[in-house]
Amino acid sequence: MHPDSLPTRYCISGGALNLIKQGKVRDLYSLNDKQLLIVASDRLSAYDVVFPDPIPGKGVVLTALTRWWLEQTKDIVPSHWAGNDREQLRALAAEHSDALPADLPERAMIVERCEVIPFECVVRGYAFGSWLKSHPDLEPMTPFETPLFTPSTKAEERHDETISFDVMHETLGDTADDLRDLSVQLFRFAAQVCRGAGLVLVDTKLEFGRNQDGAIILIDECFTPDSSRFVLEEDFDRGVYTSFDKQVVRDYVDQIGWDRKPPPPRIPAEIIERTIGRYRAVQERITGVHVP
Ligand SMILES: Nc1ncnc2c1ncn2[C@@H]1O[C@H](COP(=O)(O)OP(=O)(O)OP(=O)(O)O)[C@@H](O)[C@H]1O
Ligand SMILES: [Mg+2]
């Protein structure tokens, strides 16, 4: 994370709310011993750098989609979100109108505070992205019979690194098996739902934590365009792999020759429009609901 490049819109500098972490996209506030407030901003990061231009509406879209998925997957694994937080969010927005955005109920969630398990649980249904780069012998989008679990470290200041399952197992023991099995099960479920919405779920990243009872719970965001790669089924079937995520931005910054090091370049309005259009398309197809 590069704090210098973070827009300050959602920063607070005091008051009763305690900002405990500003991630690339989300701001985490401590509400009490058991609960956190997670606010999804409109910030966009690519190549682990946060861009100065927000993508208006992105945080609301990510939150709507995450809420929807956490509801759908709760029988596979419980999550950090118990639902029913709108009233409390409305009250928080009113009480802290100087620090928190007015649309807080749409872009935030009140979640169970937990100990984050410091691995990213990446699951791939097809050979693409970084995995394909390290296996150039395979055709792009070769399907895996069983979704492939390719965990990575969760580095605070460096790029996340793919590690072997054995390395994860050395640190976590049997929990590593549990996380792999849960991740693959969640991926299979989500891929099937996506197919029904005319989308191919190519790959995703999940995060888990342990709650205060020691149970494994699904945390953070879930099957969003920030954490997953989606391709329209009709494109996929004709070999076109345009993904419905921040690829528009990545392509733009690559095309102008940015070296992927801060400071990041400005993003033209047209690229911002296309990006939010893709995020919305995924969220609307999956949930069937338009959000403001
Ligand atoms: N229930 C929870 N309890 C504690 N931490 C959480 C919980 N849910 C999410 N987090 C953490 O909150 C942060 C969310 O912020 P954000 O998504 O912006 O992070 P990030 O900069 O993208 O980093 P990452 O690549 O780890 O997601 C993540 O570090 C995530 O691990
Ligand atoms: Mg994140």
JSON list of N, CA, C and O in Angstrom, two decimals, residues 164-219:
[
{"chain": "A", "resi": 164, "resn": "SER", "atom": "N", "xyz": [3.67, -22.94, -2.41]},
{"chain": "A", "resi": 164, "resn": "SER", "atom": "CA", "xyz": [3.11, -24.27, -2.59]},
{"chain": "A", "resi": 164, "resn": "SER", "atom": "C", "xyz": [2.16, -24.58, -1.44]},
{"chain": "A", "resi": 164, "resn": "SER", "atom": "O", "xyz": [2.24, -23.96, -0.36]},
{"chain": "A", "resi": 165, "resn": "PHE", "atom": "N", "xyz": [1.29, -25.55, -1.68]},
{"chain": "A", "resi": 165, "resn": "PHE", "atom": "CA", "xyz": [0.38, -25.96, -0.61]},
{"chain": "A", "resi": 165, "resn": "PHE", "atom": "C", "xyz": [1.20, -26.47, 0.59]},
{"chain": "A", "resi": 165, "resn": "PHE", "atom": "O", "xyz": [0.83, -26.25, 1.74]},
{"chain": "A", "resi": 166, "resn": "ASP", "atom": "N", "xyz": [2.33, -27.13, 0.31]},
{"chain": "A", "resi": 166, "resn": "ASP", "atom": "CA", "xyz": [3.16, -27.66, 1.41]},
{"chain": "A", "resi": 166, "resn": "ASP", "atom": "C", "xyz": [3.66, -26.56, 2.34]},
{"chain": "A", "resi": 166, "resn": "ASP", "atom": "O", "xyz": [3.70, -26.74, 3.56]},
{"chain": "A", "resi": 167, "resn": "VAL", "atom": "N", "xyz": [4.03, -25.43, 1.76]},
{"chain": "A", "resi": 167, "resn": "VAL", "atom": "CA", "xyz": [4.51, -24.32, 2.59]},
{"chain": "A", "resi": 167, "resn": "VAL", "atom": "C", "xyz": [3.36, -23.82, 3.47]},
{"chain": "A", "resi": 167, "resn": "VAL", "atom": "O", "xyz": [3.54, -23.56, 4.67]},
{"chain": "A", "resi": 168, "resn": "MET", "atom": "N", "xyz": [2.17, -23.72, 2.87]},
{"chain": "A", "resi": 168, "resn": "MET", "atom": "CA", "xyz": [1.01, -23.28, 3.66]},
{"chain": "A", "resi": 168, "resn": "MET", "atom": "C", "xyz": [0.75, -24.29, 4.78]},
{"chain": "A", "resi": 168, "resn": "MET", "atom": "O", "xyz": [0.45, -23.92, 5.92]},
{"chain": "A", "resi": 169, "resn": "HIS", "atom": "N", "xyz": [0.90, -25.55, 4.44]},
{"chain": "A", "resi": 169, "resn": "HIS", "atom": "CA", "xyz": [0.64, -26.62, 5.42]},
{"chain": "A", "resi": 169, "resn": "HIS", "atom": "C", "xyz": [1.66, -26.58, 6.56]},
{"chain": "A", "resi": 169, "resn": "HIS", "atom": "O", "xyz": [1.31, -26.84, 7.72]},
{"chain": "A", "resi": 170, "resn": "GLU", "atom": "N", "xyz": [2.89, -26.23, 6.25]},
{"chain": "A", "resi": 170, "resn": "GLU", "atom": "CA", "xyz": [3.91, -26.15, 7.31]},
{"chain": "A", "resi": 170, "resn": "GLU", "atom": "C", "xyz": [3.50, -25.11, 8.35]},
{"chain": "A", "resi": 170, "resn": "GLU", "atom": "O", "xyz": [3.76, -25.28, 9.54]},
{"chain": "A", "resi": 171, "resn": "THR", "atom": "N", "xyz": [2.89, -24.03, 7.91]},
{"chain": "A", "resi": 171, "resn": "THR", "atom": "CA", "xyz": [2.50, -22.98, 8.85]},
{"chain": "A", "resi": 171, "resn": "THR", "atom": "C", "xyz": [1.18, -23.30, 9.55]},
{"chain": "A", "resi": 171, "resn": "THR", "atom": "O", "xyz": [1.04, -23.09, 10.75]},
{"chain": "A", "resi": 172, "resn": "LEU", "atom": "N", "xyz": [0.21, -23.82, 8.78]},
{"chain": "A", "resi": 172, "resn": "LEU", "atom": "CA", "xyz": [-1.15, -23.93, 9.33]},
{"chain": "A", "resi": 172, "resn": "LEU", "atom": "C", "xyz": [-1.56, -25.34, 9.73]},
{"chain": "A", "resi": 172, "resn": "LEU", "atom": "O", "xyz": [-2.60, -25.51, 10.36]},
{"chain": "A", "resi": 173, "resn": "GLY", "atom": "N", "xyz": [-0.79, -26.33, 9.32]},
{"chain": "A", "resi": 173, "resn": "GLY", "atom": "CA", "xyz": [-1.19, -27.72, 9.62]},
{"chain": "A", "resi": 173, "resn": "GLY", "atom": "C", "xyz": [-2.51, -28.06, 8.94]},
{"chain": "A", "resi": 173, "resn": "GLY", "atom": "O", "xyz": [-2.78, -27.62, 7.82]},
{"chain": "A", "resi": 174, "resn": "ASP", "atom": "N", "xyz": [-3.35, -28.80, 9.68]},
{"chain": "A", "resi": 174, "resn": "ASP", "atom": "CA", "xyz": [-4.61, -29.28, 9.08]},
{"chain": "A", "resi": 174, "resn": "ASP", "atom": "C", "xyz": [-5.54, -28.16, 8.63]},
{"chain": "A", "resi": 174, "resn": "ASP", "atom": "O", "xyz": [-6.40, -28.36, 7.77]},
{"chain": "A", "resi": 175, "resn": "THR", "atom": "N", "xyz": [-5.37, -26.98, 9.21]},
{"chain": "A", "resi": 175, "resn": "THR", "atom": "CA", "xyz": [-6.19, -25.85, 8.77]},
{"chain": "A", "resi": 175, "resn": "THR", "atom": "C", "xyz": [-5.99, -25.60, 7.28]},
{"chain": "A", "resi": 175, "resn": "THR", "atom": "O", "xyz": [-6.91, -25.18, 6.57]},
{"chain": "A", "resi": 176, "resn": "ALA", "atom": "N", "xyz": [-4.79, -25.85, 6.79]},
{"chain": "A", "resi": 176, "resn": "ALA", "atom": "CA", "xyz": [-4.51, -25.64, 5.36]},
{"chain": "A", "resi": 176, "resn": "ALA", "atom": "C", "xyz": [-5.41, -26.55, 4.51]},
{"chain": "A", "resi": 176, "resn": "ALA", "atom": "O", "xyz": [-5.96, -26.11, 3.49]},
{"chain": "A", "resi": 177, "resn": "ASP", "atom": "N", "xyz": [-5.58, -27.81, 4.96]},
{"chain": "A", "resi": 177, "resn": "ASP", "atom": "CA", "xyz": [-6.47, -28.72, 4.22]},
{"chain": "A", "resi": 177, "resn": "ASP", "atom": "C", "xyz": [-7.90, -28.19, 4.25]},
{"chain": "A", "resi": 177, "resn": "ASP", "atom": "O", "xyz": [-8.60, -28.22, 3.24]},
{"chain": "A", "resi": 178, "resn": "ASP", "atom": "N", "xyz": [-8.31, -27.72, 5.43]},
{"chain": "A", "resi": 178, "resn": "ASP", "atom": "CA", "xyz": [-9.68, -27.19, 5.56]},
{"chain": "A", "resi": 178, "resn": "ASP", "atom": "C", "xyz": [-9.89, -26.01, 4.61]},
{"chain": "A", "resi": 178, "resn": "ASP", "atom": "O", "xyz": [-10.92, -25.91, 3.94]},
{"chain": "A", "resi": 179, "resn": "LEU", "atom": "N", "xyz": [-8.91, -25.11, 4.58]},
{"chain": "A", "resi": 179, "resn": "LEU", "atom": "CA", "xyz": [-9.06, -23.92, 3.73]},
{"chain": "A", "resi": 179, "resn": "LEU", "atom": "C", "xyz": [-9.08, -24.29, 2.26]},
{"chain": "A", "resi": 179, "resn": "LEU", "atom": "O", "xyz": [-9.86, -23.74, 1.47]},
{"chain": "A", "resi": 180, "resn": "ARG", "atom": "N", "xyz": [-8.24, -25.24, 1.89]},
{"chain": "A", "resi": 180, "resn": "ARG", "atom": "CA", "xyz": [-8.24, -25.68, 0.49]},
{"chain": "A", "resi": 180, "resn": "ARG", "atom": "C", "xyz": [-9.59, -26.29, 0.12]},
{"chain": "A", "resi": 180, "resn": "ARG", "atom": "O", "xyz": [-10.20, -25.93, -0.90]},
{"chain": "A", "resi": 181, "resn": "ASP", "atom": "N", "xyz": [-10.09, -27.18, 0.97]},
{"chain": "A", "resi": 181, "resn": "ASP", "atom": "CA", "xyz": [-11.35, -27.85, 0.65]},
{"chain": "A", "resi": 181, "resn": "ASP", "atom": "C", "xyz": [-12.52, -26.86, 0.59]},
{"chain": "A", "resi": 181, "resn": "ASP", "atom": "O", "xyz": [-13.35, -26.91, -0.30]},
{"chain": "A", "resi": 182, "resn": "LEU", "atom": "N", "xyz": [-12.55, -25.95, 1.56]},
{"chain": "A", "resi": 182, "resn": "LEU", "atom": "CA", "xyz": [-13.62, -24.94, 1.57]},
{"chain": "A", "resi": 182, "resn": "LEU", "atom": "C", "xyz": [-13.53, -24.05, 0.34]},
{"chain": "A", "resi": 182, "resn": "LEU", "atom": "O", "xyz": [-14.54, -23.73, -0.29]},
{"chain": "A", "resi": 183, "resn": "SER", "atom": "N", "xyz": [-12.31, -23.65, -0.01]},
{"chain": "A", "resi": 183, "resn": "SER", "atom": "CA", "xyz": [-12.12, -22.73, -1.15]},
{"chain": "A", "resi": 183, "resn": "SER", "atom": "C", "xyz": [-12.60, -23.39, -2.43]},
{"chain": "A", "resi": 183, "resn": "SER", "atom": "O", "xyz": [-13.28, -22.76, -3.25]},
{"chain": "A", "resi": 184, "resn": "VAL", "atom": "N", "xyz": [-12.25, -24.65, -2.61]},
{"chain": "A", "resi": 184, "resn": "VAL", "atom": "CA", "xyz": [-12.65, -25.36, -3.83]},
{"chain": "A", "resi": 184, "resn": "VAL", "atom": "C", "xyz": [-14.17, -25.54, -3.86]},
{"chain": "A", "resi": 184, "resn": "VAL", "atom": "O", "xyz": [-14.82, -25.34, -4.89]},
{"chain": "A", "resi": 185, "resn": "GLN", "atom": "N", "xyz": [-14.73, -25.85, -2.71]},
{"chain": "A", "resi": 185, "resn": "GLN", "atom": "CA", "xyz": [-16.19, -26.02, -2.63]},
{"chain": "A", "resi": 185, "resn": "GLN", "atom": "C", "xyz": [-16.90, -24.69, -2.93]},
{"chain": "A", "resi": 185, "resn": "GLN", "atom": "O", "xyz": [-17.89, -24.66, -3.69]},
{"chain": "A", "resi": 186, "resn": "LEU", "atom": "N", "xyz": [-16.41, -23.62, -2.37]},
{"chain": "A", "resi": 186, "resn": "LEU", "atom": "CA", "xyz": [-17.00, -22.30, -2.64]},
{"chain": "A", "resi": 186, "resn": "LEU", "atom": "C", "xyz": [-16.86, -21.94, -4.12]},
{"chain": "A", "resi": 186, "resn": "LEU", "atom": "O", "xyz": [-17.79, -21.42, -4.74]},
{"chain": "A", "resi": 187, "resn": "PHE", "atom": "N", "xyz": [-15.70, -22.23, -4.68]},
{"chain": "A", "resi": 187, "resn": "PHE", "atom": "CA", "xyz": [-15.47, -21.90, -6.09]},
{"chain": "A", "resi": 187, "resn": "PHE", "atom": "C", "xyz": [-16.45, -22.66, -6.98]},
{"chain": "A", "resi": 187, "resn": "PHE", "atom": "O", "xyz": [-17.06, -22.10, -7.89]},
{"chain": "A", "resi": 188, "resn": "ARG", "atom": "N", "xyz": [-16.61, -23.94, -6.70]},
{"chain": "A", "resi": 188, "resn": "ARG", "atom": "CA", "xyz": [-17.52, -24.75, -7.52]},
{"chain": "A", "resi": 188, "resn": "ARG", "atom": "C", "xyz": [-18.95, -24.21, -7.46]},
{"chain": "A", "resi": 188, "resn": "ARG", "atom": "O", "xyz": [-19.63, -24.11, -8.47]},
{"chain": "A", "resi": 189, "resn": "PHE", "atom": "N", "xyz": [-19.35, -23.88, -6.25]},
{"chain": "A", "resi": 189, "resn": "PHE", "atom": "CA", "xyz": [-20.70, -23.34, -6.07]},
{"chain": "A", "resi": 189, "resn": "PHE", "atom": "C", "xyz": [-20.84, -22.03, -6.85]},
{"chain": "A", "resi": 189, "resn": "PHE", "atom": "O", "xyz": [-21.80, -21.84, -7.62]},
{"chain": "A", "resi": 190, "resn": "ALA", "atom": "N", "xyz": [-19.88, -21.13, -6.69]},
{"chain": "A", "resi": 190, "resn": "ALA", "atom": "CA", "xyz": [-19.98, -19.81, -7.33]},
{"chain": "A", "resi": 190, "resn": "ALA", "atom": "C", "xyz": [-19.90, -19.94, -8.85]},
{"chain": "A", "resi": 190, "resn": "ALA", "atom": "O", "xyz": [-20.61, -19.24, -9.58]},
{"chain": "A", "resi": 191, "resn": "ALA", "atom": "N", "xyz": [-19.07, -20.85, -9.33]},
{"chain": "A", "resi": 191, "resn": "ALA", "atom": "CA", "xyz": [-18.93, -21.03, -10.79]},
{"chain": "A", "resi": 191, "resn": "ALA", "atom": "C", "xyz": [-20.26, -21.46, -11.40]},
{"chain": "A", "resi": 191, "resn": "ALA", "atom": "O", "xyz": [-20.66, -21.00, -12.48]},
{"chain": "A", "resi": 192, "resn": "GLN", "atom": "N", "xyz": [-20.96, -22.31, -10.66]},
{"chain": "A", "resi": 192, "resn": "GLN", "atom": "CA", "xyz": [-22.26, -22.78, -11.15]},
{"chain": "A", "resi": 192, "resn": "GLN", "atom": "C", "xyz": [-23.29, -21.64, -11.16]},
{"chain": "A", "resi": 192, "resn": "GLN", "atom": "O", "xyz": [-24.03, -21.47, -12.12]},
{"chain": "A", "resi": 193, "resn": "VAL", "atom": "N", "xyz": [-23.29, -20.84, -10.11]},
{"chain": "A", "resi": 193, "resn": "VAL", "atom": "CA", "xyz": [-24.19, -19.68, -10.06]},
{"chain": "A", "resi": 193, "resn": "VAL", "atom": "C", "xyz": [-23.87, -18.73, -11.21]},
{"chain": "A", "resi": 193, "resn": "VAL", "atom": "O", "xyz": [-24.76, -18.23, -11.90]},
{"chain": "A", "resi": 194, "resn": "CYS", "atom": "N", "xyz": [-22.58, -18.50, -11.43]},
{"chain": "A", "resi": 194, "resn": "CYS", "atom": "CA", "xyz": [-22.16, -17.57, -12.50]},
{"chain": "A", "resi": 194, "resn": "CYS", "atom": "C", "xyz": [-22.62, -18.07, -13.87]},
{"chain": "A", "resi": 194, "resn": "CYS", "atom": "O", "xyz": [-23.10, -17.30, -14.69]},
{"chain": "A", "resi": 195, "resn": "ARG", "atom": "N", "xyz": [-22.47, -19.36, -14.11]},
{"chain": "A", "resi": 195, "resn": "ARG", "atom": "CA", "xyz": [-22.93, -19.93, -15.38]},
{"chain": "A", "resi": 195, "resn": "ARG", "atom": "C", "xyz": [-24.40, -19.60, -15.63]},
{"chain": "A", "resi": 195, "resn": "ARG", "atom": "O", "xyz": [-24.80, -19.25, -16.72]},
{"chain": "A", "resi": 196, "resn": "GLY", "atom": "N", "xyz": [-25.19, -19.73, -14.56]},
{"chain": "A", "resi": 196, "resn": "GLY", "atom": "CA", "xyz": [-26.61, -19.41, -14.66]},
{"chain": "A", "resi": 196, "resn": "GLY", "atom": "C", "xyz": [-26.85, -17.94, -15.00]},
{"chain": "A", "resi": 196, "resn": "GLY", "atom": "O", "xyz": [-27.91, -17.56, -15.48]},
{"chain": "A", "resi": 197, "resn": "ALA", "atom": "N", "xyz": [-25.84, -17.10, -14.74]},
{"chain": "A", "resi": 197, "resn": "ALA", "atom": "CA", "xyz": [-25.95, -15.67, -15.02]},
{"chain": "A", "resi": 197, "resn": "ALA", "atom": "C", "xyz": [-25.20, -15.30, -16.30]},
{"chain": "A", "resi": 197, "resn": "ALA", "atom": "O", "xyz": [-24.98, -14.12, -16.58]},
{"chain": "A", "resi": 198, "resn": "GLY", "atom": "N", "xyz": [-24.79, -16.31, -17.05]},
{"chain": "A", "resi": 198, "resn": "GLY", "atom": "CA", "xyz": [-24.09, -16.05, -18.32]},
{"chain": "A", "resi": 198, "resn": "GLY", "atom": "C", "xyz": [-22.65, -15.59, -18.15]},
{"chain": "A", "resi": 198, "resn": "GLY", "atom": "O", "xyz": [-22.09, -14.92, -19.02]},
{"chain": "A", "resi": 199, "resn": "LEU", "atom": "N", "xyz": [-22.05, -15.97, -17.02]},
{"chain": "A", "resi": 199, "resn": "LEU", "atom": "CA", "xyz": [-20.65, -15.57, -16.76]},
{"chain": "A", "resi": 199, "resn": "LEU", "atom": "C", "xyz": [-19.80, -16.81, -16.46]},
{"chain": "A", "resi": 199, "resn": "LEU", "atom": "O", "xyz": [-20.28, -17.75, -15.83]},
{"chain": "A", "resi": 200, "resn": "VAL", "atom": "N", "xyz": [-18.56, -16.77, -16.91]},
{"chain": "A", "resi": 200, "resn": "VAL", "atom": "CA", "xyz": [-17.62, -17.82, -16.54]},
{"chain": "A", "resi": 200, "resn": "VAL", "atom": "C", "xyz": [-16.73, -17.27, -15.44]},
{"chain": "A", "resi": 200, "resn": "VAL", "atom": "O", "xyz": [-16.10, -16.22, -15.61]},
{"chain": "A", "resi": 201, "resn": "LEU", "atom": "N", "xyz": [-16.71, -17.96, -14.31]},
{"chain": "A", "resi": 201, "resn": "LEU", "atom": "CA", "xyz": [-15.81, -17.58, -13.22]},
{"chain": "A", "resi": 201, "resn": "LEU", "atom": "C", "xyz": [-14.47, -18.26, -13.50]},
{"chain": "A", "resi": 201, "resn": "LEU", "atom": "O", "xyz": [-14.37, -19.48, -13.43]},
{"chain": "A", "resi": 202, "resn": "VAL", "atom": "N", "xyz": [-13.48, -17.47, -13.84]},
{"chain": "A", "resi": 202, "resn": "VAL", "atom": "CA", "xyz": [-12.18, -18.04, -14.24]},
{"chain": "A", "resi": 202, "resn": "VAL", "atom": "C", "xyz": [-11.33, -18.35, -13.01]},
{"chain": "A", "resi": 202, "resn": "VAL", "atom": "O", "xyz": [-10.78, -19.45, -12.88]},
{"chain": "A", "resi": 203, "resn": "ASP", "atom": "N", "xyz": [-11.22, -17.38, -12.12]},
{"chain": "A", "resi": 203, "resn": "ASP", "atom": "CA", "xyz": [-10.44, -17.61, -10.89]},
{"chain": "A", "resi": 203, "resn": "ASP", "atom": "C", "xyz": [-10.88, -16.63, -9.82]},
{"chain": "A", "resi": 203, "resn": "ASP", "atom": "O", "xyz": [-11.62, -15.67, -10.09]},
{"chain": "A", "resi": 204, "resn": "THR", "atom": "N", "xyz": [-10.44, -16.87, -8.61]},
{"chain": "A", "resi": 204, "resn": "THR", "atom": "CA", "xyz": [-10.84, -15.98, -7.50]},
{"chain": "A", "resi": 204, "resn": "THR", "atom": "C", "xyz": [-9.84, -16.04, -6.37]},
{"chain": "A", "resi": 204, "resn": "THR", "atom": "O", "xyz": [-8.97, -16.91, -6.33]},
{"chain": "A", "resi": 205, "resn": "LYS", "atom": "N", "xyz": [-9.98, -15.08, -5.46]},
{"chain": "A", "resi": 205, "resn": "LYS", "atom": "CA", "xyz": [-9.17, -15.06, -4.24]},
{"chain": "A", "resi": 205, "resn": "LYS", "atom": "C", "xyz": [-10.11, -14.94, -3.05]},
{"chain": "A", "resi": 205, "resn": "LYS", "atom": "O", "xyz": [-10.97, -14.07, -3.02]},
{"chain": "A", "resi": 206, "resn": "LEU", "atom": "N", "xyz": [-9.96, -15.85, -2.11]},
{"chain": "A", "resi": 206, "resn": "LEU", "atom": "CA", "xyz": [-10.79, -15.81, -0.90]},
{"chain": "A", "resi": 206, "resn": "LEU", "atom": "C", "xyz": [-9.89, -15.59, 0.32]},
{"chain": "A", "resi": 206, "resn": "LEU", "atom": "O", "xyz": [-8.71, -15.94, 0.29]},
{"chain": "A", "resi": 207, "resn": "GLU", "atom": "N", "xyz": [-10.48, -15.01, 1.36]},
{"chain": "A", "resi": 207, "resn": "GLU", "atom": "CA", "xyz": [-9.73, -14.86, 2.61]},
{"chain": "A", "resi": 207, "resn": "GLU", "atom": "C", "xyz": [-10.55, -15.42, 3.75]},
{"chain": "A", "resi": 207, "resn": "GLU", "atom": "O", "xyz": [-11.79, -15.32, 3.75]},
{"chain": "A", "resi": 208, "resn": "PHE", "atom": "N", "xyz": [-9.85, -15.98, 4.70]},
{"chain": "A", "resi": 208, "resn": "PHE", "atom": "CA", "xyz": [-10.51, -16.57, 5.87]},
{"chain": "A", "resi": 208, "resn": "PHE", "atom": "C", "xyz": [-9.90, -16.02, 7.15]},
{"chain": "A", "resi": 208, "resn": "PHE", "atom": "O", "xyz": [-8.76, -15.54, 7.15]},
{"chain": "A", "resi": 209, "resn": "GLY", "atom": "N", "xyz": [-10.66, -16.17, 8.21]},
{"chain": "A", "resi": 209, "resn": "GLY", "atom": "CA", "xyz": [-10.14, -15.80, 9.52]},
{"chain": "A", "resi": 209, "resn": "GLY", "atom": "C", "xyz": [-10.65, -16.77, 10.55]},
{"chain": "A", "resi": 209, "resn": "GLY", "atom": "O", "xyz": [-11.42, -17.68, 10.23]},
{"chain": "A", "resi": 210, "resn": "ARG", "atom": "N", "xyz": [-10.18, -16.60, 11.78]},
{"chain": "A", "resi": 210, "resn": "ARG", "atom": "CA", "xyz": [-10.71, -17.38, 12.89]},
{"chain": "A", "resi": 210, "resn": "ARG", "atom": "C", "xyz": [-11.45, -16.43, 13.83]},
{"chain": "A", "resi": 210, "resn": "ARG", "atom": "O", "xyz": [-10.88, -15.40, 14.21]},
{"chain": "A", "resi": 211, "resn": "ASN", "atom": "N", "xyz": [-12.68, -16.78, 14.15]},
{"chain": "A", "resi": 211, "resn": "ASN", "atom": "CA", "xyz": [-13.41, -15.88, 15.04]},
{"chain": "A", "resi": 211, "resn": "ASN", "atom": "C", "xyz": [-13.04, -16.17, 16.50]},
{"chain": "A", "resi": 211, "resn": "ASN", "atom": "O", "xyz": [-12.18, -17.01, 16.77]},
{"chain": "A", "resi": 212, "resn": "GLN", "atom": "N", "xyz": [-13.71, -15.47, 17.42]},
{"chain": "A", "resi": 212, "resn": "GLN", "atom": "CA", "xyz": [-13.28, -15.57, 18.82]},
{"chain": "A", "resi": 212, "resn": "GLN", "atom": "C", "xyz": [-13.59, -16.93, 19.42]},
{"chain": "A", "resi": 212, "resn": "GLN", "atom": "O", "xyz": [-13.04, -17.29, 20.45]},
{"chain": "A", "resi": 213, "resn": "ASP", "atom": "N", "xyz": [-14.44, -17.72, 18.73]},
{"chain": "A", "resi": 213, "resn": "ASP", "atom": "CA", "xyz": [-14.67, -19.11, 19.18]},
{"chain": "A", "resi": 213, "resn": "ASP", "atom": "C", "xyz": [-13.70, -20.08, 18.51]},
{"chain": "A", "resi": 213, "resn": "ASP", "atom": "O", "xyz": [-13.81, -21.29, 18.68]},
{"chain": "A", "resi": 214, "resn": "GLY", "atom": "N", "xyz": [-12.80, -19.57, 17.69]},
{"chain": "A", "resi": 214, "resn": "GLY", "atom": "CA", "xyz": [-11.83, -20.43, 17.04]},
{"chain": "A", "resi": 214, "resn": "GLY", "atom": "C", "xyz": [-12.33, -21.04, 15.73]},
{"chain": "A", "resi": 214, "resn": "GLY", "atom": "O", "xyz": [-11.63, -21.84, 15.10]},
{"chain": "A", "resi": 215, "resn": "ALA", "atom": "N", "xyz": [-13.53, -20.66, 15.30]},
{"chain": "A", "resi": 215, "resn": "ALA", "atom": "CA", "xyz": [-14.08, -21.25, 14.05]},
{"chain": "A", "resi": 215, "resn": "ALA", "atom": "C", "xyz": [-13.53, -20.51, 12.83]},
{"chain": "A", "resi": 215, "resn": "ALA", "atom": "O", "xyz": [-13.26, -19.31, 12.88]},
{"chain": "A", "resi": 216, "resn": "ILE", "atom": "N", "xyz": [-13.39, -21.28, 11.74]},
{"chain": "A", "resi": 216, "resn": "ILE", "atom": "CA", "xyz": [-12.96, -20.67, 10.47]},
{"chain": "A", "resi": 216, "resn": "ILE", "atom": "C", "xyz": [-14.15, -19.94, 9.86]},
{"chain": "A", "resi": 216, "resn": "ILE", "atom": "O", "xyz": [-15.24, -20.52, 9.73]},
{"chain": "A", "resi": 217, "resn": "ILE", "atom": "N", "xyz": [-13.95, -18.70, 9.48]},
{"chain": "A", "resi": 217, "resn": "ILE", "atom": "CA", "xyz": [-15.03, -17.96, 8.82]},
{"chain": "A", "resi": 217, "resn": "ILE", "atom": "C", "xyz": [-14.49, -17.26, 7.57]},
{"chain": "A", "resi": 217, "resn": "ILE", "atom": "O", "xyz": [-13.30, -16.94, 7.47]},
{"chain": "A", "resi": 218, "resn": "LEU", "atom": "N", "xyz": [-15.38, -17.07, 6.61]},
{"chain": "A", "resi": 218, "resn": "LEU", "atom": "CA", "xyz": [-15.04, -16.37, 5.36]},
{"chain": "A", "resi": 218, "resn": "LEU", "atom": "C", "xyz": [-15.09, -14.88, 5.65]},
{"chain": "A", "resi": 218, "resn": "LEU", "atom": "O", "xyz": [-16.07, -14.40, 6.24]},
{"chain": "A", "resi": 219, "resn": "ILE", "atom": "N", "xyz": [-14.05, -14.16, 5.25]},
{"chain": "A", "resi": 219, "resn": "ILE", "atom": "CA", "xyz": [-14.00, -12.72, 5.55]},
{"chain": "A", "resi": 219, "resn": "ILE", "atom": "C", "xyz": [-13.78, -11.90, 4.28]},
{"chain": "A", "resi": 219, "resn": "ILE", "atom": "O", "xyz": [-13.73, -12.45, 3.18]}
]
